Amino acid sequence: MEPIKDFYQRPLHDIRISVTDKCNFRCGYCMPAEIFGPDFAFMPKEQYLTFDEIEKLVTAMSEIGVEKVRLTGGEPLLRKDLHELIAKLSRIPGIKDIALTTNAMMLPKLAGKLKAAGLQRVNISMDAIKEDVFKKMNGRNVSTKPVIKGIDAAIEAGLEVKINMVVQKGVNDDQILPMARFFKERGVMLRFIEFMDVGSTNGWKMSSVVTKKEIITMLSEEFEVEPADPHYYGEVADRYIYKGTDTEVGVISSVSDSFCSTCTRARLSADGKMYTCLFATEGFDLKEAVQTKDHAGLTEAVASIWRVRKDRYSDERTEETAKNRPKIEMSYIGG
Ligand code: SAM
Ligand code: SF4
Ligand code: SF4
């Protein structure tokens, strides 16, 4: 089948798959500990798509244009034997890029195995370099040390590494420059992410967003940075290069300068619901389809969801939509 386009002529290029909704952290902007406490009802494991089912779905999606897969969650490395899924995905002919987003805690143990299975890239989330700020933000009092060990393990295994830092005003904006210094020195790409109103539990306010402009102004006070061209259509980060180096730094400006017009991403929850936007209210259940339909039927099921897609939430966001529109939590839909 030909690549298909949605209502606004955006192709489906990129699928983000949540393999579990559970996590070993409780970052306040994603899974606040007051809500995701010991009694929180996470998805029973029996509801997860199996690796064979995920492979079948990605094969169908690759038929209509998907080339990139990102595994996420919750914390994807909590899903047992994830390398087996990566091996299956890397054998799908149309899939050119397999990436993972993780908090890095389990990378010292798993990085080599994941790379050997076909993983190419990891995005590692780290929101501060100062111990007390990091400990507070991850909600589990975890030190930066195991995360740095995880980053080193990924580099050593030969994985391409990017660091993601979600910036919240008054929480970790004082970490922008220390983080930039730390990762520039190591030649590792750091990307600042504007705090988003995903889900309805993280107390988001427009005033807690540190904008791309503010971040670049702050960086420019200490470093000489030059804009770099996007690598491909739909790239989400604005990229810059520290002058005189080949180290990049980026900003993902989902709030202050949204990029819905080139959004080529869909998401799949661990229990098999496809979401055509991070801020969707409803998903399309594909579990039954994957269990009952043949390849052509499944491909058509996915194509028919994408063809009518009209999402452009970030272009339309206001304080009002942030507060009142029901949205799926990030840990469920997959970041
Ligand atoms: N547990 C893994 C991790 O933290 O990398 C993967 C899942 S996490 C939901 C994926 C990404 O979403 C992380 O980089 C995280 O920082 C980001 N994220 C979560 N909540 C966010 C929010 N409210 N605004 C912006 N980014 C957010
Ligand atoms: Fe867990 Fe990632 Fe969410 Fe933090 S951002 S609570 S590590 S899923
Ligand atoms: Fe894509 Fe929805 Fe984000 Fe816009 S708001 S960039 S459509 S996921």
CSV table of C-alpha atoms and ligand atoms in Angstrom, one decimal:
chain,number,residue,atom,x,y,z
A,1,MET,CA,0.0,0.0,0.0
A,2,GLU,CA,1.0,3.6,-0.6
A,3,PRO,CA,1.9,5.8,2.4
A,4,ILE,CA,-1.2,7.5,3.6
A,5,LYS,CA,-1.9,11.0,4.7
A,6,ASP,CA,-4.3,12.4,7.3
A,7,PHE,CA,-6.9,15.2,6.8
A,8,TYR,CA,-4.1,17.8,6.8
A,9,GLN,CA,-1.9,15.8,4.5
A,10,ARG,CA,0.5,14.6,7.2
A,11,PRO,CA,2.0,11.2,6.6
A,12,LEU,CA,2.2,8.5,9.4
A,13,HIS,CA,5.9,8.1,9.9
A,14,ASP,CA,6.5,7.4,13.5
A,15,ILE,CA,5.0,5.1,16.1
A,16,ARG,CA,5.6,5.4,19.8
A,17,ILE,CA,4.8,2.3,21.7
A,18,SER,CA,4.2,2.2,25.4
A,19,VAL,CA,5.2,-1.3,26.6
A,20,THR,CA,4.1,-0.7,30.2
A,21,ASP,CA,2.3,2.0,32.2
A,22,LYS,CA,4.4,1.3,35.3
A,23,CYS,CA,7.5,3.2,36.4
A,24,ASN,CA,10.2,3.1,39.1
A,25,PHE,CA,10.2,6.9,39.3
A,26,ARG,CA,7.4,9.4,40.2
A,27,CYS,CA,8.4,12.6,38.4
A,28,GLY,CA,5.9,15.3,39.5
A,29,TYR,CA,5.2,16.4,35.9
A,30,CYS,CA,4.3,13.0,34.8
A,31,MET,CA,3.2,10.6,37.6
A,32,PRO,CA,2.8,12.7,40.8
A,33,ALA,CA,3.3,10.5,43.8
A,34,GLU,CA,0.2,11.8,45.5
A,35,ILE,CA,-1.9,10.3,42.7
A,36,PHE,CA,0.3,7.4,41.5
A,37,GLY,CA,0.6,6.0,45.1
A,38,PRO,CA,0.9,2.4,46.4
A,39,ASP,CA,-2.8,1.8,45.7
A,40,PHE,CA,-2.9,3.1,42.2
A,41,ALA,CA,-4.4,0.6,39.8
A,42,PHE,CA,-1.9,0.1,37.0
A,43,MET,CA,-2.8,-2.0,34.0
A,44,PRO,CA,-2.8,-5.8,34.7
A,45,LYS,CA,0.0,-7.4,32.7
A,46,GLU,CA,-2.5,-9.8,31.1
A,47,GLN,CA,-3.8,-6.8,29.2
A,48,TYR,CA,-0.5,-6.0,27.5
A,49,LEU,CA,-0.2,-6.7,23.8
A,50,THR,CA,2.3,-9.6,23.4
A,51,PHE,CA,5.5,-9.0,21.5
A,52,ASP,CA,4.1,-11.0,18.6
A,53,GLU,CA,1.0,-8.7,18.5
A,54,ILE,CA,3.2,-5.6,18.6
A,55,GLU,CA,5.2,-7.0,15.7
A,56,LYS,CA,2.1,-7.7,13.7
A,57,LEU,CA,0.8,-4.1,14.3
A,58,VAL,CA,4.1,-2.5,13.4
A,59,THR,CA,4.4,-4.6,10.2
A,60,ALA,CA,0.9,-3.4,9.2
A,61,MET,CA,1.9,0.2,10.0
A,62,SER,CA,5.2,-0.1,8.0
A,63,GLU,CA,3.0,-0.9,5.0
A,64,ILE,CA,1.5,2.6,5.1
A,65,GLY,CA,4.6,4.6,5.8
A,66,VAL,CA,5.9,4.0,9.4
A,67,GLU,CA,9.7,3.9,9.4
A,68,LYS,CA,10.5,4.8,13.0
A,69,VAL,CA,9.6,3.1,16.2
A,70,ARG,CA,10.1,4.5,19.7
A,71,LEU,CA,9.6,2.3,22.7
A,72,THR,CA,8.4,4.1,25.8
A,73,GLY,CA,6.1,3.9,28.8
A,74,GLY,CA,5.9,4.3,31.9
A,75,GLU,CA,9.4,2.9,32.1
A,76,PRO,CA,9.9,0.6,29.1
A,77,LEU,CA,12.9,-1.2,30.7
A,78,LEU,CA,10.5,-2.6,33.3
A,79,ARG,CA,9.0,-4.8,30.6
A,80,LYS,CA,10.6,-8.2,30.8
A,81,ASP,CA,12.8,-9.2,27.9
A,82,LEU,CA,12.4,-6.0,25.9
A,83,HIS,CA,15.4,-7.0,23.7
A,84,GLU,CA,13.2,-9.8,22.3
A,85,LEU,CA,10.7,-7.2,21.0
A,86,ILE,CA,13.5,-5.1,19.6
A,87,ALA,CA,14.9,-8.1,17.7
A,88,LYS,CA,11.5,-8.7,16.2
A,89,LEU,CA,11.0,-5.1,15.2
A,90,SER,CA,14.4,-4.8,13.7
A,91,ARG,CA,13.6,-7.6,11.3
A,92,ILE,CA,10.6,-5.7,9.8
A,93,PRO,CA,11.8,-4.6,6.3
A,94,GLY,CA,10.3,-1.0,6.4
A,95,ILE,CA,11.5,-0.1,9.9
A,96,LYS,CA,14.7,2.0,9.6
A,97,ASP,CA,15.0,3.4,13.1
A,98,ILE,CA,14.4,1.9,16.5
A,99,ALA,CA,14.7,4.1,19.6
A,100,LEU,CA,13.9,4.0,23.3
A,101,THR,CA,13.0,6.6,25.9
A,102,THR,CA,14.1,5.7,29.4
A,103,ASN,CA,15.1,7.0,32.8
A,104,ALA,CA,18.3,5.0,32.4
A,105,MET,CA,18.1,3.2,35.7
A,106,MET,CA,18.4,-0.2,34.1
A,107,LEU,CA,20.7,0.6,31.3
A,108,PRO,CA,23.9,-0.5,33.1
A,109,LYS,CA,22.4,-4.0,33.0
A,110,LEU,CA,20.6,-3.9,29.7
A,111,ALA,CA,22.3,-1.5,27.3
A,112,GLY,CA,24.6,-4.2,25.6
A,113,LYS,CA,21.7,-6.6,25.1
A,114,LEU,CA,19.4,-3.9,23.7
A,115,LYS,CA,22.1,-2.8,21.2
A,116,ALA,CA,22.8,-6.3,20.1
A,117,ALA,CA,19.1,-6.8,19.5
A,118,GLY,CA,19.0,-3.9,17.1
A,119,LEU,CA,18.3,-0.8,19.2
A,120,GLN,CA,19.9,2.3,17.6
A,121,ARG,CA,19.2,5.2,19.9
A,122,VAL,CA,18.2,6.1,23.4
A,123,ASN,CA,16.7,9.3,24.8
A,124,ILE,CA,17.5,9.5,28.5
A,125,SER,CA,15.4,11.7,30.7
A,126,MET,CA,17.3,13.7,33.3
A,127,ASP,CA,15.9,16.9,34.7
A,128,ALA,CA,18.8,18.2,36.9
A,129,ILE,CA,22.4,17.7,37.7
A,130,LYS,CA,22.2,19.0,41.2
A,131,GLU,CA,21.5,16.2,43.6
A,132,ASP,CA,18.8,17.7,45.8
A,133,VAL,CA,16.8,19.0,42.7
A,134,PHE,CA,17.1,15.7,40.9
A,135,LYS,CA,16.1,13.6,44.0
A,136,LYS,CA,13.1,15.8,44.5
A,137,MET,CA,12.0,15.7,40.9
A,138,ASN,CA,12.1,12.0,40.4
A,139,GLY,CA,9.9,11.5,43.4
A,140,ARG,CA,11.9,8.5,44.6
A,141,ASN,CA,14.9,10.3,46.1
A,142,VAL,CA,17.2,8.6,43.5
A,143,SER,CA,20.6,10.2,43.1
A,144,THR,CA,22.0,11.3,39.7
A,145,LYS,CA,24.7,8.6,40.0
A,146,PRO,CA,22.8,5.6,38.6
A,147,VAL,CA,21.5,7.7,35.8
A,148,ILE,CA,24.9,8.9,34.8
A,149,LYS,CA,26.1,5.3,35.0
A,150,GLY,CA,23.2,4.4,32.7
A,151,ILE,CA,24.2,7.2,30.2
A,152,ASP,CA,27.8,5.9,30.2
A,153,ALA,CA,26.6,2.3,29.7
A,154,ALA,CA,24.6,3.4,26.7
A,155,ILE,CA,27.5,5.3,25.1
A,156,GLU,CA,29.8,2.4,25.8
A,157,ALA,CA,27.4,-0.1,24.2
A,158,GLY,CA,27.5,2.1,21.0
A,159,LEU,CA,24.0,3.6,21.3
A,160,GLU,CA,23.4,7.1,20.1
A,161,VAL,CA,22.4,9.1,23.2
A,162,LYS,CA,20.3,12.2,23.7
A,163,ILE,CA,19.4,13.7,27.1
A,164,ASN,CA,15.9,15.1,27.6
A,165,MET,CA,15.3,17.7,30.3
A,166,VAL,CA,11.7,18.9,31.0
A,167,VAL,CA,12.0,22.4,32.3
A,168,GLN,CA,9.5,23.8,34.9
A,169,LYS,CA,9.7,27.3,36.2
A,170,GLY,CA,10.7,27.5,39.8
A,171,VAL,CA,11.5,23.8,39.9
A,172,ASN,CA,14.5,23.2,37.8
A,173,ASP,CA,15.1,26.3,35.6
A,174,ASP,CA,18.2,27.0,37.6
A,175,GLN,CA,19.5,23.7,36.2
A,176,ILE,CA,19.5,24.8,32.5
A,177,LEU,CA,23.1,26.1,32.5
A,178,PRO,CA,24.6,23.5,34.8
A,179,MET,CA,23.1,20.7,32.6
A,180,ALA,CA,24.3,22.4,29.5
A,181,ARG,CA,27.8,22.7,30.9
A,182,PHE,CA,27.8,19.0,32.0
A,183,PHE,CA,26.7,17.6,28.7
A,184,LYS,CA,28.6,20.0,26.5
A,185,GLU,CA,31.8,18.9,28.2
A,186,ARG,CA,30.9,15.2,27.5
A,187,GLY,CA,29.9,15.9,23.9
A,188,VAL,CA,26.4,14.6,24.5
A,189,MET,CA,23.3,16.2,23.0
A,190,LEU,CA,20.9,17.8,25.5
A,191,ARG,CA,17.4,18.8,24.6
A,192,PHE,CA,15.2,21.0,26.8
A,193,ILE,CA,11.5,20.2,26.7
A,194,GLU,CA,8.8,22.8,27.5
A,195,PHE,CA,6.6,21.5,30.3
A,196,MET,CA,3.3,20.3,28.7
A,197,ASP,CA,-0.2,19.9,30.0
A,198,VAL,CA,-0.4,16.2,29.3
A,199,GLY,CA,-3.0,14.3,31.3
A,200,SER,CA,-4.8,16.0,34.1
A,201,THR,CA,-2.8,15.3,37.2
A,202,ASN,CA,0.4,17.4,36.9
A,203,GLY,CA,-1.0,20.8,37.9
A,204,TRP,CA,0.1,22.4,34.6
A,205,LYS,CA,-0.1,26.2,34.2
A,206,MET,CA,1.1,28.3,31.3
A,207,SER,CA,3.1,30.3,33.8
A,208,SER,CA,5.2,27.2,34.8
A,209,VAL,CA,6.4,26.9,31.2
A,210,VAL,CA,9.9,28.2,30.5
A,211,THR,CA,9.7,29.0,26.8
A,212,LYS,CA,12.2,28.1,24.0
A,213,LYS,CA,13.0,31.8,23.7
A,214,GLU,CA,13.8,32.1,27.4
A,215,ILE,CA,16.0,29.0,27.2
A,216,ILE,CA,18.0,30.2,24.2
A,217,THR,CA,18.5,33.6,25.8
A,218,MET,CA,19.8,32.0,28.9
A,219,LEU,CA,22.1,29.6,27.0
A,220,SER,CA,23.4,32.5,24.8
A,221,GLU,CA,24.5,34.4,27.9
A,222,GLU,CA,27.2,31.7,28.5
A,223,PHE,CA,27.7,29.9,25.2
A,224,GLU,CA,27.9,30.8,21.6
A,225,VAL,CA,25.2,28.7,19.9
A,226,GLU,CA,24.4,28.6,16.2
A,227,PRO,CA,21.1,27.3,14.7
A,228,ALA,CA,21.4,24.0,12.7
A,229,ASP,CA,19.1,22.8,9.9
A,230,PRO,CA,16.5,20.1,10.7
A,231,HIS,CA,17.5,16.6,9.8
A,232,TYR,CA,14.2,15.6,8.4
A,233,TYR,CA,10.5,16.6,7.9
A,234,GLY,CA,8.7,16.7,11.2
A,235,GLU,CA,11.7,16.9,13.4
A,236,VAL,CA,10.5,18.1,16.8
A,237,ALA,CA,13.6,19.8,18.3
A,238,ASP,CA,15.0,23.1,17.2
A,239,ARG,CA,18.7,22.2,17.0
A,240,TYR,CA,21.7,24.4,17.8
A,241,ILE,CA,25.5,23.8,17.8
A,242,TYR,CA,27.9,25.1,20.3
A,243,LYS,CA,30.2,27.1,18.2
A,244,GLY,CA,33.6,25.5,17.5
A,245,THR,CA,32.3,22.0,18.5
A,246,ASP,CA,30.1,19.4,16.9
A,247,THR,CA,28.0,19.1,20.0
A,248,GLU,CA,24.3,19.9,19.7
A,249,VAL,CA,21.8,21.3,22.0
A,250,GLY,CA,18.1,21.5,21.3
A,251,VAL,CA,14.7,22.7,22.5
A,252,ILE,CA,11.4,21.1,22.0
A,253,SER,CA,8.9,23.9,22.0
A,254,SER,CA,5.6,22.1,22.1
A,255,VAL,CA,3.9,24.9,23.9
A,256,SER,CA,5.4,28.3,22.8
A,257,ASP,CA,5.9,27.3,19.2
A,258,SER,CA,3.9,24.2,18.4
A,259,PHE,CA,4.6,21.9,15.4
A,260,CYS,CA,1.3,20.2,14.8
A,261,SER,CA,1.4,21.0,11.1
A,262,THR,CA,4.3,18.5,10.6
A,263,CYS,CA,3.3,16.0,13.2
A,264,THR,CA,3.7,12.5,11.8
A,265,ARG,CA,3.4,10.5,15.1
A,266,ALA,CA,0.9,8.1,16.4
A,267,ARG,CA,1.0,6.3,19.8
A,268,LEU,CA,0.1,2.8,20.9
A,269,SER,CA,-0.7,2.1,24.5
A,270,ALA,CA,0.5,-1.1,26.2
A,271,ASP,CA,-3.0,-2.6,26.0
A,272,GLY,CA,-3.3,-1.9,22.2
A,273,LYS,CA,-5.1,1.4,21.8
A,274,MET,CA,-3.9,3.7,19.1
A,275,TYR,CA,-3.9,7.5,19.8
A,276,THR,CA,-3.4,10.0,17.0
A,277,CYS,CA,-2.3,12.8,19.3
A,278,LEU,CA,-0.5,13.0,22.7
A,279,PHE,CA,-3.5,15.1,23.9
A,280,ALA,CA,-6.2,12.8,22.6
A,281,THR,CA,-9.2,12.0,24.7
A,282,GLU,CA,-10.0,8.6,23.1
A,283,GLY,CA,-8.0,5.9,21.5
A,284,PHE,CA,-8.9,3.3,18.9
A,285,ASP,CA,-8.7,-0.2,20.2
A,286,LEU,CA,-6.6,-2.4,17.9
A,287,LYS,CA,-6.3,-5.4,20.2
A,288,GLU,CA,-9.2,-7.3,18.7
A,289,ALA,CA,-8.2,-6.4,15.2
A,290,VAL,CA,-4.6,-7.7,15.8
A,291,GLN,CA,-6.1,-10.9,17.2
A,292,THR,CA,-8.6,-11.5,14.4
A,293,LYS,CA,-7.6,-9.8,11.2
A,294,ASP,CA,-5.1,-10.8,8.6
A,295,HIS,CA,-2.3,-8.5,7.5
A,296,ALA,CA,-4.4,-6.7,4.8
A,297,GLY,CA,-7.3,-6.2,7.2
A,298,LEU,CA,-5.1,-4.9,10.0
A,299,THR,CA,-3.3,-2.5,7.6
A,300,GLU,CA,-6.6,-1.1,6.5
A,301,ALA,CA,-7.8,-0.8,10.1
A,302,VAL,CA,-4.8,1.4,10.9
A,303,ALA,CA,-5.0,3.3,7.6
A,304,SER,CA,-8.7,4.1,8.2
A,305,ILE,CA,-7.8,5.7,11.6
A,306,TRP,CA,-5.1,7.8,10.2
A,307,ARG,CA,-7.0,9.0,7.1
A,308,VAL,CA,-9.5,10.9,9.2
A,309,ARG,CA,-7.1,12.3,11.7
A,310,LYS,CA,-7.6,16.0,12.4
A,311,ASP,CA,-5.6,16.5,15.6
A,312,ARG,CA,-3.7,19.8,16.2
A,313,TYR,CA,-4.1,20.2,20.0
A,314,SER,CA,-0.9,22.2,20.6
A,315,ASP,CA,-1.8,24.7,17.9
A,316,GLU,CA,-5.2,25.3,19.7
A,317,ARG,CA,-4.0,25.1,23.4
A,318,THR,CA,-5.3,27.7,25.9
A,319,GLU,CA,-5.4,27.7,29.7
A,320,GLU,CA,-9.0,26.6,29.2
A,321,THR,CA,-8.3,23.5,27.1
A,322,ALA,CA,-5.4,22.6,29.4
A,323,LYS,CA,-7.7,22.6,32.4
A,324,ASN,CA,-11.0,21.3,31.0
A,325,ARG,CA,-10.3,19.0,28.1
A,326,PRO,CA,-10.1,15.3,29.3
A,327,LYS,CA,-6.7,13.9,28.3
A,328,ILE,CA,-4.8,10.6,28.7
A,329,GLU,CA,-1.9,10.5,31.2
A,330,MET,CA,1.6,10.5,29.7
A,331,SER,CA,2.6,7.4,31.5
A,332,TYR,CA,-0.3,5.5,29.8
A,333,ILE,CA,-0.1,6.9,26.3
A,334,GLY,CA,3.7,6.9,26.2
A,335,GLY,CA,5.9,10.0,26.0
B,1,SAM,N1,10.1,6.7,31.7
B,1,SAM,C1,10.7,7.0,30.5
B,1,SAM,C2,11.4,8.4,30.6
B,1,SAM,O1,11.1,9.1,31.6
B,1,SAM,O2,12.3,8.7,29.8
B,1,SAM,C3,9.8,7.1,29.3
B,1,SAM,C4,8.4,7.6,29.4
B,1,SAM,S1,8.3,9.3,29.8
B,1,SAM,C5,6.6,9.6,29.9
B,1,SAM,C6,8.7,10.0,28.2
B,1,SAM,C7,9.2,11.4,28.2
B,1,SAM,O3,8.1,12.3,28.5
B,1,SAM,C8,10.3,11.8,29.2
B,1,SAM,O4,11.3,12.4,28.5
B,1,SAM,C9,9.6,12.8,30.1
B,1,SAM,O5,10.5,13.7,30.6
B,1,SAM,C10,8.6,13.4,29.2
B,1,SAM,N2,7.4,14.0,29.9
B,1,SAM,C11,6.6,13.4,30.8
B,1,SAM,N3,5.7,14.3,31.3
B,1,SAM,C12,5.9,15.5,30.6
B,1,SAM,C13,5.3,16.7,30.6
B,1,SAM,N4,4.2,17.0,31.4
B,1,SAM,N5,5.8,17.7,29.8
B,1,SAM,C14,6.8,17.4,29.0
B,1,SAM,N6,7.4,16.2,28.9
B,1,SAM,C15,7.0,15.3,29.7
B,2,SF4,FE1,8.5,7.5,35.0
B,2,SF4,FE2,9.4,8.7,32.8
B,2,SF4,FE3,7.1,9.5,33.9
B,2,SF4,FE4,9.4,10.0,35.1
B,2,SF4,S1,8.8,10.8,33.1
B,2,SF4,S2,7.5,9.2,36.1
B,2,SF4,S3,10.6,8.2,34.6
B,2,SF4,S4,7.4,7.5,33.0
B,3,SF4,FE1,1.1,16.1,17.2
B,3,SF4,FE2,-1.0,16.3,18.9
B,3,SF4,FE3,1.5,17.1,19.6
B,3,SF4,FE4,0.1,18.5,17.7
B,3,SF4,S1,-0.5,18.2,19.9
B,3,SF4,S2,2.3,17.9,17.7
B,3,SF4,S3,-1.0,16.8,16.7
B,3,SF4,S4,0.8,15.0,19.2
